[in-house]
Amino acid sequence: MLHPMKPINLREQTCVSMHQWALYRREEYFKEANAYHPERFLGHPDFQDDRREVLQPFHVGPRNCLGRK
């Protein structure tokens, strides 16, 4: 595992990816991250401190924004 404060060097044209699934289940971003709580996206006060901007289900490609044509 990489240490968050230790820099690494990558070769030119190296592809780097991040698994969104892992972000969605981090307690630092979502209260009770591994539990199913649809009300977290409906303005429930118990989840007002959740970092909903972390959730990007369609973050690349033509469906990256649900409101886009």
PDB file of C-alpha atoms in Angstrom:
ATOM      1  CA  MET A   1       0.000   0.000   0.000  1.00  0.00           C
ATOM      2  CA  LEU A   2       1.201   3.481  -0.792  1.00  0.00           C
ATOM      3  CA  HIS A   3       1.933   5.870   2.010  1.00  0.00           C
ATOM      4  CA  PRO A   4      -0.185   9.028   1.582  1.00  0.00           C
ATOM      5  CA  MET A   5       2.684  11.398   2.387  1.00  0.00           C
ATOM      6  CA  LYS A   6       5.432   9.678   0.411  1.00  0.00           C
ATOM      7  CA  PRO A   7       5.775  10.851  -3.197  1.00  0.00           C
ATOM      8  CA  ILE A   8       6.128   8.323  -5.979  1.00  0.00           C
ATOM      9  CA  ASN A   9       7.542   8.685  -9.470  1.00  0.00           C
ATOM     10  CA  LEU A  10       5.616   7.386 -12.452  1.00  0.00           C
ATOM     11  CA  ARG A  11       6.883   6.739 -15.930  1.00  0.00           C
ATOM     12  CA  GLU A  12       5.586   8.934 -18.704  1.00  0.00           C
ATOM     13  CA  GLN A  13       2.182   7.852 -20.098  1.00  0.00           C
ATOM     14  CA  THR A  14       1.415   5.694 -17.050  1.00  0.00           C
ATOM     15  CA  CYS A  15      -2.315   5.161 -16.600  1.00  0.00           C
ATOM     16  CA  VAL A  16      -3.523   5.778 -13.036  1.00  0.00           C
ATOM     17  CA  SER A  17      -7.029   4.918 -11.885  1.00  0.00           C
ATOM     18  CA  MET A  18      -8.968   5.202  -8.652  1.00  0.00           C
ATOM     19  CA  HIS A  19     -11.732   2.838  -7.647  1.00  0.00           C
ATOM     20  CA  GLN A  20     -14.800   4.908  -6.828  1.00  0.00           C
ATOM     21  CA  TRP A  21     -16.317   2.021  -4.862  1.00  0.00           C
ATOM     22  CA  ALA A  22     -13.595   2.417  -2.237  1.00  0.00           C
ATOM     23  CA  LEU A  23     -14.327   6.136  -1.844  1.00  0.00           C
ATOM     24  CA  TYR A  24     -18.045   5.522  -1.352  1.00  0.00           C
ATOM     25  CA  ARG A  25     -17.356   3.286   1.623  1.00  0.00           C
ATOM     26  CA  ARG A  26     -15.030   5.540   3.579  1.00  0.00           C
ATOM     27  CA  GLU A  27     -16.351   6.776   6.905  1.00  0.00           C
ATOM     28  CA  GLU A  28     -14.465  10.045   6.443  1.00  0.00           C
ATOM     29  CA  TYR A  29     -16.818  10.881   3.548  1.00  0.00           C
ATOM     30  CA  PHE A  30     -20.074   9.150   4.507  1.00  0.00           C
ATOM     31  CA  LYS A  31     -21.635   8.454   7.893  1.00  0.00           C
ATOM     32  CA  GLU A  32     -22.330   4.705   8.175  1.00  0.00           C
ATOM     33  CA  ALA A  33     -20.737   4.305   4.753  1.00  0.00           C
ATOM     34  CA  ASN A  34     -21.405   0.579   4.427  1.00  0.00           C
ATOM     35  CA  ALA A  35     -25.107   0.835   5.281  1.00  0.00           C
ATOM     36  CA  TYR A  36     -27.919   1.435   2.811  1.00  0.00           C
ATOM     37  CA  HIS A  37     -29.438   4.836   3.625  1.00  0.00           C
ATOM     38  CA  PRO A  38     -31.210   6.397   0.625  1.00  0.00           C
ATOM     39  CA  GLU A  39     -32.293   9.270   2.875  1.00  0.00           C
ATOM     40  CA  ARG A  40     -28.679  10.494   2.870  1.00  0.00           C
ATOM     41  CA  PHE A  41     -29.430  11.939  -0.587  1.00  0.00           C
ATOM     42  CA  LEU A  42     -32.837  13.319   0.367  1.00  0.00           C
ATOM     43  CA  GLY A  43     -31.664  15.995   2.791  1.00  0.00           C
ATOM     44  CA  HIS A  44     -32.051  14.028   6.029  1.00  0.00           C
ATOM     45  CA  PRO A  45     -30.287  15.920   8.871  1.00  0.00           C
ATOM     46  CA  ASP A  46     -28.475  12.778  10.084  1.00  0.00           C
ATOM     47  CA  PHE A  47     -26.415  12.870   6.893  1.00  0.00           C
ATOM     48  CA  GLN A  48     -25.887  16.602   6.419  1.00  0.00           C
ATOM     49  CA  ASP A  49     -22.120  16.257   6.914  1.00  0.00           C
ATOM     50  CA  ASP A  50     -21.733  13.582   4.216  1.00  0.00           C
ATOM     51  CA  ARG A  51     -19.460  14.586   1.359  1.00  0.00           C
ATOM     52  CA  ARG A  52     -21.920  13.870  -1.433  1.00  0.00           C
ATOM     53  CA  GLU A  53     -19.651  15.469  -4.033  1.00  0.00           C
ATOM     54  CA  VAL A  54     -17.460  12.379  -3.705  1.00  0.00           C
ATOM     55  CA  LEU A  55     -20.213  10.295  -5.308  1.00  0.00           C
ATOM     56  CA  GLN A  56     -19.698  10.286  -9.076  1.00  0.00           C
ATOM     57  CA  PRO A  57     -21.467   7.210 -10.443  1.00  0.00           C
ATOM     58  CA  PHE A  58     -20.920   8.212 -14.086  1.00  0.00           C
ATOM     59  CA  HIS A  59     -17.663  10.126 -13.786  1.00  0.00           C
ATOM     60  CA  VAL A  60     -16.387   9.517 -17.344  1.00  0.00           C
ATOM     61  CA  GLY A  61     -17.899   9.085 -20.765  1.00  0.00           C
ATOM     62  CA  PRO A  62     -21.113  10.364 -22.333  1.00  0.00           C
ATOM     63  CA  ARG A  63     -23.151   9.654 -19.186  1.00  0.00           C
ATOM     64  CA  ASN A  64     -20.893  11.559 -16.776  1.00  0.00           C
ATOM     65  CA  CYS A  65     -23.688  14.037 -15.956  1.00  0.00           C
ATOM     66  CA  LEU A  66     -27.262  12.865 -15.497  1.00  0.00           C
ATOM     67  CA  GLY A  67     -28.628  16.307 -16.429  1.00  0.00           C
ATOM     68  CA  ARG A  68     -26.666  16.545 -19.654  1.00  0.00           C
ATOM     69  CA  LYS A  69     -28.152  15.788 -23.090  1.00  0.00           C
TER      70      LYS A  69
END
